[in-house]
Amino acid sequence: MALSDREYQAFKREMFAFIWRELDPYESEIERTDKVPREILPKLSRARCFGLVVPKEFGGVGLTISQYVEILAELSKIHGGIRVLVHVHNTTAKAVGMLGSDKWKAELLPKIATGEASVAFGLTEPDAGTGKDLRTRAVRDGKDFVLNGRKWLITNSDIATHFMVFCHTRQESDGAGISALLVPRGAPGFRIEPLPPTMGCRGGEHGLLTFENCRVPCENLLGDEGQGLHQMTVALEVSRLLIAATSLGTAERSLELSLEFAKKRVTFGKSLAERQAIQIYLAEMGADIYALRNMIRDAAAKADRGERIPTEASMCKLFGLEAVGRVTDRALLIHGGIGYTQKYPIERLYRDARLNWLEEGTPTIQQLVIARNLLNGYKWSA
Ligand SMILES: Cc1cc2nc3c(=O)[nH]c(=O)nc-3n(C[C@H](O)[C@H](O)[C@H](O)COP(=O)(O)OP(=O)(O)OC[C@H]3O[C@@H](n4cnc5c(N)ncnc54)[C@H](O)[C@@H]3O)c2cc1C
């Protein structure tokens, strides 16, 4: 059962205060060291950040999508490395909740809710495109699958206790047959190596995973054999919406900082805020944010009512990355040359936001999904 509105409002107040009081101060340390300090993990656990979407019966907070997007947007105003860590953890928690067997749910979800366990999402490959093209393969041998292949850019590969690995387990003539296997860290034949530092959302590890004759028990299948990718796509339909919520938070913070800066900085005897050119930027930033906020609210409410939202989620993700792109561009312009330095967080927000183009699929993928669904008769619902 979800939190009542009163319980949620109290939770949200505490969570927002925690984000700014306990997490925001780590910004410069993470930028300097390119590491999210381990001391943050117990803090996140105590604040229940690891169990945000885990159902209450498994020890989580059990937020609805409409509630989770608000928390995620606020988290996206501070350092992107923390947002990525928490968000990927919660996304895979949702996947385990929806596709895990009763045994896996009972075993893993309570640990996921506290952060004692964490599952990474292993889809992208260095040697192939994402989808039917995947090269990672698992062949049945007795009670095990024998897994071979490589994955890269896998977030939380430094803290994950398990990896959800997408691989072909059958050779269907149409190229389908992709399954999801839960591979524990430390399984024989499984190696994890770090990749170079990222442009933004620094501080986490997005590793290269190599599987060489790695034996994985057949009971570690998530979902049905050969249906894993399809089932995961349906189960995680909302995850594109969640990236839009990230865009929203980053855009809102960029506007807040720009408003402050425009009022403070004086050139030729007037504040920037008094210049019409700057006001036009601010107005357009506000309009983008208002539109995105309402798109997300609409799609989240539909998801909470149990409706499928593949088109809406892709539209939100696509519009969100374009909106946060425009907003962070303008925020940088408003800040002038000093905005290009690390004196203000705008430089980091600009870099952090660029990940939103990639997470949960590039703009091209979103355009393909939206166009296909429109052509197949998608109808706008009220
Ligand atoms: C910091 C970070 C964290 C990440 N975390 C994860 C994670 O936890 N788990 C995970 O699985 N992945 C993760 N990713 C990977 C991310 O999801 C992918 O990078 C993204 O989906 C793009 O896939 P790709 O890198 O394989 O690019 P490619 O598929 O090589 O695409 C490159 C370009 O070509 C275009 N393109 C490719 N194929 C086609 C086609 N058929 N038609 C038209 N255009 C095409 C794409 O749109 C893109 O513009 C992460 C990436 C980053 C940067």
Coordinates of C-alpha atoms and ligand atoms in Angstrom, one line a residue:
M1 CA 0.0 0.0 0.0
A2 CA 1.2 3.5 -0.9
L3 CA 1.9 6.2 1.7
S4 CA -1.1 8.4 2.5
D5 CA -0.8 12.0 1.2
R6 CA 0.0 13.2 4.7
E7 CA 2.7 10.6 5.3
Y8 CA 4.2 11.3 1.8
Q9 CA 4.2 15.1 2.5
A10 CA 6.1 14.5 5.7
F11 CA 8.5 12.1 4.0
K12 CA 9.1 14.5 1.2
R13 CA 9.9 17.4 3.6
E14 CA 12.4 15.2 5.4
M15 CA 13.9 13.9 2.2
F16 CA 14.3 17.4 0.7
A17 CA 16.0 18.6 3.9
F18 CA 18.3 15.6 4.0
I19 CA 19.3 16.2 0.3
W20 CA 20.4 19.8 0.9
R21 CA 21.8 19.3 4.5
E22 CA 23.6 16.0 4.1
L23 CA 24.3 15.4 0.4
D24 CA 24.8 18.8 -1.3
P25 CA 27.9 19.6 0.8
Y26 CA 29.8 16.6 -1.0
E27 CA 29.7 18.4 -4.4
S28 CA 33.3 19.8 -4.4
E29 CA 34.8 16.6 -2.9
I30 CA 33.2 14.4 -5.5
E31 CA 34.3 16.8 -8.3
R32 CA 37.9 16.8 -6.9
T33 CA 38.3 13.1 -6.3
D34 CA 35.9 11.7 -8.9
K35 CA 34.6 9.4 -6.1
V36 CA 31.3 9.3 -4.3
P37 CA 32.7 8.8 -0.8
R38 CA 31.7 5.6 0.8
E39 CA 30.6 7.4 4.0
I40 CA 27.5 8.6 2.0
L41 CA 26.2 5.1 1.7
P42 CA 25.1 4.6 5.3
K43 CA 23.6 8.1 5.2
L44 CA 21.5 7.2 2.1
S45 CA 20.5 4.0 3.9
R46 CA 19.3 5.7 7.0
A47 CA 17.3 8.2 5.0
R48 CA 15.7 5.2 3.1
C49 CA 17.0 6.4 -0.3
F50 CA 17.7 2.8 -1.3
G51 CA 14.2 1.6 -0.7
L52 CA 12.2 4.5 -2.3
V53 CA 10.3 2.2 -4.8
V54 CA 10.7 -1.1 -2.9
P55 CA 7.2 -2.2 -1.7
K56 CA 6.5 -1.6 2.0
E57 CA 6.1 -5.4 2.6
F58 CA 9.7 -5.8 1.7
G59 CA 10.9 -3.0 3.9
G60 CA 10.8 -0.2 1.4
V61 CA 9.1 3.2 1.3
G62 CA 6.8 2.1 -1.5
L63 CA 6.5 5.4 -3.3
T64 CA 4.2 5.8 -6.3
I65 CA 5.7 7.0 -9.5
S66 CA 4.2 10.5 -9.0
Q67 CA 5.9 10.6 -5.6
Y68 CA 9.2 9.2 -6.8
V69 CA 9.6 11.7 -9.6
E70 CA 9.4 14.5 -7.1
I71 CA 12.1 13.1 -5.0
L72 CA 14.3 12.3 -8.0
A73 CA 13.9 15.8 -9.4
E74 CA 15.1 17.3 -6.1
L75 CA 18.0 14.9 -6.0
S76 CA 18.9 16.0 -9.6
K77 CA 19.5 19.5 -8.3
I78 CA 22.6 18.4 -6.4
H79 CA 25.6 16.4 -7.6
G80 CA 24.7 14.1 -10.5
G81 CA 27.0 11.3 -9.3
I82 CA 24.8 10.9 -6.2
R83 CA 21.6 11.0 -8.3
V84 CA 22.9 8.3 -10.7
L85 CA 23.9 6.0 -7.8
V86 CA 20.5 6.3 -6.1
H87 CA 18.4 6.3 -9.3
V88 CA 20.0 3.2 -10.9
H89 CA 19.7 1.3 -7.6
N90 CA 16.0 2.1 -7.4
T91 CA 15.4 1.3 -11.1
T92 CA 16.8 -2.1 -10.8
A93 CA 15.0 -2.6 -7.5
K94 CA 11.8 -2.0 -9.4
A95 CA 12.8 -4.5 -12.0
V96 CA 13.5 -7.2 -9.4
G97 CA 10.2 -6.4 -7.7
M98 CA 8.3 -6.9 -11.0
L99 CA 10.2 -9.8 -12.6
G100 CA 12.0 -11.6 -9.8
S101 CA 10.7 -15.0 -8.6
D102 CA 9.2 -15.1 -5.2
K103 CA 12.4 -16.5 -3.9
W104 CA 14.5 -13.7 -5.3
K105 CA 12.1 -11.1 -4.1
A106 CA 12.1 -12.5 -0.6
E107 CA 15.9 -12.8 -0.5
L108 CA 16.9 -9.6 -2.3
L109 CA 14.4 -6.9 -1.9
P110 CA 14.7 -6.4 1.9
K111 CA 18.5 -6.1 1.4
I112 CA 18.1 -3.8 -1.5
A113 CA 15.8 -1.6 0.6
T114 CA 18.6 -1.0 3.1
G115 CA 21.5 -0.9 0.5
E116 CA 23.0 -4.1 1.8
A117 CA 22.4 -5.4 -1.8
S118 CA 22.4 -3.5 -5.0
V119 CA 21.7 -4.7 -8.6
A120 CA 23.4 -3.1 -11.6
F121 CA 21.7 -3.1 -15.0
G122 CA 23.9 -4.8 -17.7
L123 CA 22.6 -4.2 -21.2
T124 CA 25.0 -2.0 -23.3
E125 CA 27.8 -3.8 -25.1
P126 CA 31.1 -2.7 -26.6
D127 CA 30.8 -5.2 -29.4
A128 CA 27.2 -4.7 -30.6
G129 CA 24.1 -2.6 -30.7
T130 CA 21.5 -2.7 -27.9
G131 CA 18.6 -5.1 -28.6
K132 CA 18.6 -8.2 -30.9
D133 CA 22.2 -7.4 -31.9
L134 CA 23.5 -8.3 -28.4
R135 CA 26.5 -10.7 -28.6
T136 CA 26.5 -11.9 -25.0
R137 CA 25.3 -15.5 -24.9
A138 CA 24.3 -18.1 -22.3
V139 CA 24.0 -21.8 -23.1
R140 CA 22.2 -24.2 -20.8
D141 CA 24.4 -26.9 -19.3
G142 CA 22.6 -29.0 -16.7
K143 CA 21.2 -26.7 -13.9
D144 CA 23.3 -23.8 -15.1
F145 CA 23.7 -21.3 -17.9
V146 CA 27.3 -20.8 -19.2
L147 CA 27.6 -17.1 -19.9
N148 CA 30.1 -15.5 -22.3
G149 CA 30.3 -11.9 -23.5
R150 CA 31.1 -8.3 -22.5
K151 CA 29.1 -5.3 -21.2
W152 CA 30.2 -1.8 -20.6
L153 CA 29.1 1.5 -19.1
I154 CA 27.4 -0.4 -16.3
T155 CA 26.6 2.0 -13.5
N156 CA 27.2 1.1 -9.9
S157 CA 29.7 -1.6 -10.9
D158 CA 31.7 -0.6 -7.9
I159 CA 29.0 -1.1 -5.3
A160 CA 26.7 -3.7 -7.0
T161 CA 26.3 -7.1 -5.3
H162 CA 24.4 -8.5 -8.4
F163 CA 24.3 -7.7 -12.1
M164 CA 21.3 -8.1 -14.3
V165 CA 22.8 -9.3 -17.5
F166 CA 20.9 -9.4 -20.8
C167 CA 22.0 -12.2 -23.1
H168 CA 20.8 -14.5 -25.8
T169 CA 19.8 -17.9 -24.4
R170 CA 18.1 -19.1 -27.6
Q171 CA 18.6 -18.6 -31.3
E172 CA 15.2 -17.6 -32.5
S173 CA 14.9 -17.1 -36.3
D174 CA 13.7 -13.5 -35.7
G175 CA 16.7 -12.8 -33.4
A176 CA 14.5 -12.7 -30.3
G177 CA 15.3 -14.9 -27.3
I178 CA 17.0 -12.4 -25.0
S179 CA 16.9 -13.4 -21.3
A180 CA 17.9 -11.5 -18.1
L181 CA 20.2 -13.4 -15.7
L182 CA 21.1 -12.2 -12.2
V183 CA 24.8 -12.7 -11.8
P184 CA 26.3 -12.3 -8.3
R185 CA 29.5 -10.3 -8.0
G186 CA 32.5 -12.6 -7.6
A187 CA 31.0 -15.4 -9.7
P188 CA 33.9 -17.5 -11.2
G189 CA 34.6 -16.3 -14.8
F190 CA 33.2 -12.8 -14.1
R191 CA 35.6 -9.8 -14.2
I192 CA 34.9 -6.1 -13.6
E193 CA 37.2 -3.3 -14.8
P194 CA 36.7 0.4 -14.5
L195 CA 36.2 2.7 -17.5
P196 CA 37.8 6.2 -17.8
P197 CA 36.2 9.1 -15.9
T198 CA 33.0 10.6 -17.4
M199 CA 32.2 14.2 -18.6
G200 CA 29.6 14.7 -15.8
C201 CA 27.7 12.8 -13.1
R202 CA 31.2 12.0 -11.8
G203 CA 32.1 9.9 -8.8
G204 CA 30.6 6.5 -9.8
E205 CA 32.0 3.6 -11.6
H206 CA 30.5 2.6 -15.0
G207 CA 32.4 -0.6 -15.5
L208 CA 33.4 -3.0 -18.2
L209 CA 32.1 -6.5 -17.4
T210 CA 33.6 -9.6 -18.9
F211 CA 32.1 -13.1 -18.7
E212 CA 34.2 -16.1 -19.6
N213 CA 32.4 -19.4 -19.2
C214 CA 30.7 -17.9 -16.1
R215 CA 28.3 -20.5 -14.6
V216 CA 25.0 -19.0 -13.5
P217 CA 22.2 -21.2 -12.0
C218 CA 19.1 -21.4 -14.1
E219 CA 17.1 -20.2 -11.2
N220 CA 18.8 -16.8 -11.6
L221 CA 16.6 -16.0 -14.6
L222 CA 14.6 -12.8 -14.2
G223 CA 11.3 -13.2 -16.0
D224 CA 10.8 -15.9 -18.6
E225 CA 13.6 -17.4 -20.7
G226 CA 13.8 -15.6 -24.0
Q227 CA 11.4 -12.9 -22.9
G228 CA 13.7 -11.0 -20.5
L229 CA 14.4 -8.0 -22.6
H230 CA 10.8 -7.6 -23.7
Q231 CA 9.5 -8.1 -20.2
M232 CA 12.0 -5.7 -18.8
T233 CA 11.1 -3.0 -21.4
V234 CA 7.5 -3.2 -20.3
A235 CA 8.4 -3.4 -16.5
L236 CA 10.7 -0.4 -16.8
E237 CA 8.6 1.6 -19.2
V238 CA 8.5 4.4 -16.6
S239 CA 12.2 4.6 -16.4
R240 CA 12.3 7.0 -19.4
L241 CA 9.9 9.2 -17.5
L242 CA 12.3 9.1 -14.6
I243 CA 15.1 10.5 -16.8
A244 CA 12.7 13.3 -17.7
A245 CA 12.3 14.0 -13.9
T246 CA 16.1 14.2 -13.7
S247 CA 16.1 16.8 -16.6
L248 CA 13.4 18.7 -14.7
G249 CA 15.4 18.9 -11.4
T250 CA 18.5 20.0 -13.2
A251 CA 16.6 22.6 -15.3
E252 CA 14.9 24.0 -12.2
R253 CA 18.2 24.4 -10.3
S254 CA 19.7 26.1 -13.3
L255 CA 16.9 28.6 -13.5
E256 CA 17.1 29.2 -9.7
L257 CA 20.8 29.9 -10.0
S258 CA 20.3 32.1 -13.1
L259 CA 17.6 34.2 -11.4
E260 CA 19.9 34.8 -8.4
F261 CA 22.9 35.7 -10.6
A262 CA 20.9 37.9 -12.9
K263 CA 19.7 40.0 -10.0
K264 CA 23.2 40.3 -8.5
R265 CA 25.4 41.0 -11.4
V266 CA 25.5 44.6 -12.5
T267 CA 26.9 45.8 -15.9
F268 CA 26.8 49.4 -17.2
G269 CA 24.9 50.5 -14.1
K270 CA 22.0 48.0 -14.3
S271 CA 21.5 44.4 -13.1
L272 CA 21.4 41.7 -15.8
A273 CA 17.8 41.0 -14.7
E274 CA 16.8 44.5 -16.0
R275 CA 18.0 43.6 -19.5
Q276 CA 15.3 42.5 -21.9
A277 CA 17.6 40.0 -23.6
I278 CA 18.2 38.2 -20.2
Q279 CA 14.5 38.4 -19.4
I280 CA 13.7 36.6 -22.6
Y281 CA 16.1 33.8 -21.7
L282 CA 14.6 33.5 -18.2
A283 CA 11.0 33.5 -19.7
E284 CA 11.9 30.7 -22.1
M285 CA 13.6 28.7 -19.4
G286 CA 10.5 29.0 -17.2
A287 CA 8.2 28.0 -20.0
D288 CA 10.3 24.8 -20.8
I289 CA 10.2 23.9 -17.1
Y290 CA 6.5 24.4 -16.8
A291 CA 5.8 22.3 -19.9
L292 CA 8.1 19.5 -18.7
R293 CA 6.7 19.5 -15.2
N294 CA 3.2 19.0 -16.5
M295 CA 4.1 16.4 -19.0
I296 CA 5.8 14.4 -16.2
R297 CA 2.8 14.8 -13.9
D298 CA 0.4 13.6 -16.5
A299 CA 2.4 10.5 -17.5
A300 CA 3.2 9.6 -13.9
A301 CA -0.5 9.8 -12.9
K302 CA -1.3 7.5 -15.8
A303 CA 1.4 5.0 -14.8
D304 CA 0.0 5.1 -11.2
R305 CA -3.4 4.3 -12.5
G306 CA -1.9 1.2 -14.1
E307 CA -2.0 2.5 -17.7
R308 CA 0.8 1.6 -20.2
I309 CA 2.8 4.8 -21.1
P310 CA 5.4 3.8 -23.7
T311 CA 4.7 6.8 -25.9
E312 CA 4.3 9.3 -23.1
A313 CA 7.5 8.1 -21.4
S314 CA 9.5 8.5 -24.6
M315 CA 7.9 11.9 -25.2
C316 CA 8.8 13.1 -21.7
K317 CA 12.4 11.8 -22.0
L318 CA 12.8 13.4 -25.4
F319 CA 11.3 16.8 -24.5
G320 CA 13.1 16.7 -21.1
L321 CA 16.6 16.4 -22.6
E322 CA 15.9 19.1 -25.2
A323 CA 14.4 21.3 -22.4
V324 CA 17.3 20.8 -20.0
G325 CA 19.7 21.3 -22.9
R326 CA 18.1 24.7 -23.7
V327 CA 17.9 25.7 -20.1
T328 CA 21.5 24.9 -19.2
D329 CA 22.7 26.6 -22.4
R330 CA 20.9 29.8 -21.4
A331 CA 22.0 29.5 -17.7
L332 CA 25.6 29.4 -18.9
L333 CA 25.1 32.4 -21.1
I334 CA 23.4 34.4 -18.2
H335 CA 26.4 33.6 -16.0
G336 CA 28.9 34.8 -18.7
G337 CA 32.5 33.8 -18.5
I338 CA 32.5 33.0 -14.7
G339 CA 29.8 30.4 -15.5
Y340 CA 32.4 28.5 -17.4
T341 CA 34.5 28.1 -14.3
Q342 CA 33.8 26.0 -11.3
K343 CA 32.9 29.0 -9.1
Y344 CA 29.2 28.3 -9.6
P345 CA 27.4 24.9 -9.9
I346 CA 26.1 25.8 -13.3
E347 CA 29.3 24.4 -15.0
R348 CA 28.6 21.1 -13.4
L349 CA 24.9 21.1 -14.0
Y350 CA 25.6 21.7 -17.7
R351 CA 27.9 18.6 -17.8
D352 CA 25.7 16.4 -15.6
A353 CA 22.6 17.1 -17.8
R354 CA 24.4 15.7 -20.9
L355 CA 24.0 12.2 -19.5
N356 CA 20.3 12.5 -20.0
W357 CA 20.8 12.2 -23.8
L358 CA 22.1 8.6 -23.2
E359 CA 20.4 7.0 -20.2
E360 CA 17.5 4.9 -21.3
G361 CA 18.2 5.4 -25.0
T362 CA 19.4 8.2 -27.3
P363 CA 17.0 10.8 -28.7
T364 CA 16.9 8.7 -32.0
I365 CA 15.5 5.7 -30.1
Q366 CA 12.8 7.9 -28.4
Q367 CA 11.9 9.3 -31.8
L368 CA 11.6 5.8 -33.3
V369 CA 9.3 4.7 -30.4
I370 CA 7.1 7.8 -30.6
A371 CA 6.7 7.7 -34.4
R372 CA 6.1 3.9 -34.4
N373 CA 3.3 4.3 -31.8
L374 CA 1.7 7.3 -33.5
L375 CA 1.7 5.4 -36.8
N376 CA 0.2 2.4 -35.1
G377 CA -2.8 4.5 -33.9
Y378 CA -1.7 5.9 -30.5
K379 CA -4.6 8.0 -29.1
W380 CA -4.2 10.9 -26.6
S381 CA -6.1 10.0 -23.5
A382 CA -7.5 12.7 -21.2
Ligands
LIG1 C1 27.5 7.4 -17.6 C2 26.8 6.3 -18.3 C3 26.1 5.4 -17.5 C4 25.4 4.3 -18.2 N1 24.9 3.3 -17.4 C5 24.4 2.2 -18.1 C6 23.9 1.1 -17.3 O1 23.9 1.1 -16.1 N2 23.5 0.0 -17.9 C7 23.6 -0.1 -19.3 O2 23.2 -1.1 -19.8 N3 24.0 1.0 -20.1 C8 24.4 2.1 -19.5 N4 24.8 3.2 -20.2 C9 24.8 3.1 -21.7 C10 23.8 3.9 -22.4 O3 22.5 3.5 -22.1 C11 24.2 3.9 -23.8 O4 25.4 4.5 -24.0 C12 23.2 4.6 -24.7 O5 21.9 3.9 -24.7 C13 23.7 4.6 -26.2 O6 24.1 3.3 -26.6 P1 25.5 3.0 -27.2 O7 26.5 3.7 -26.3 O8 25.7 1.6 -27.4 O9 25.6 3.9 -28.5 P2 25.3 3.3 -30.0 O10 24.2 2.3 -30.0 O11 26.7 2.9 -30.5 O12 24.9 4.6 -30.7 C14 25.8 5.6 -31.1 C15 24.9 6.6 -32.0 O13 24.4 6.0 -33.1 C16 23.0 6.0 -33.1 N5 22.5 4.7 -33.6 C17 22.9 3.5 -33.1 N6 22.2 2.5 -33.8 C18 21.4 3.1 -34.6 C19 20.4 2.6 -35.5 N7 20.1 1.4 -35.7 N8 19.7 3.6 -36.2 C20 19.9 4.9 -36.1 N9 20.8 5.4 -35.2 C21 21.6 4.5 -34.5 C22 22.6 6.3 -31.7 O14 21.3 7.0 -31.6 C23 23.7 7.2 -31.2 O15 23.5 8.5 -31.6 C24 25.4 4.3 -19.6 C25 26.1 5.3 -20.3 C26 26.7 6.3 -19.7 C27 27.4 7.4 -20.5

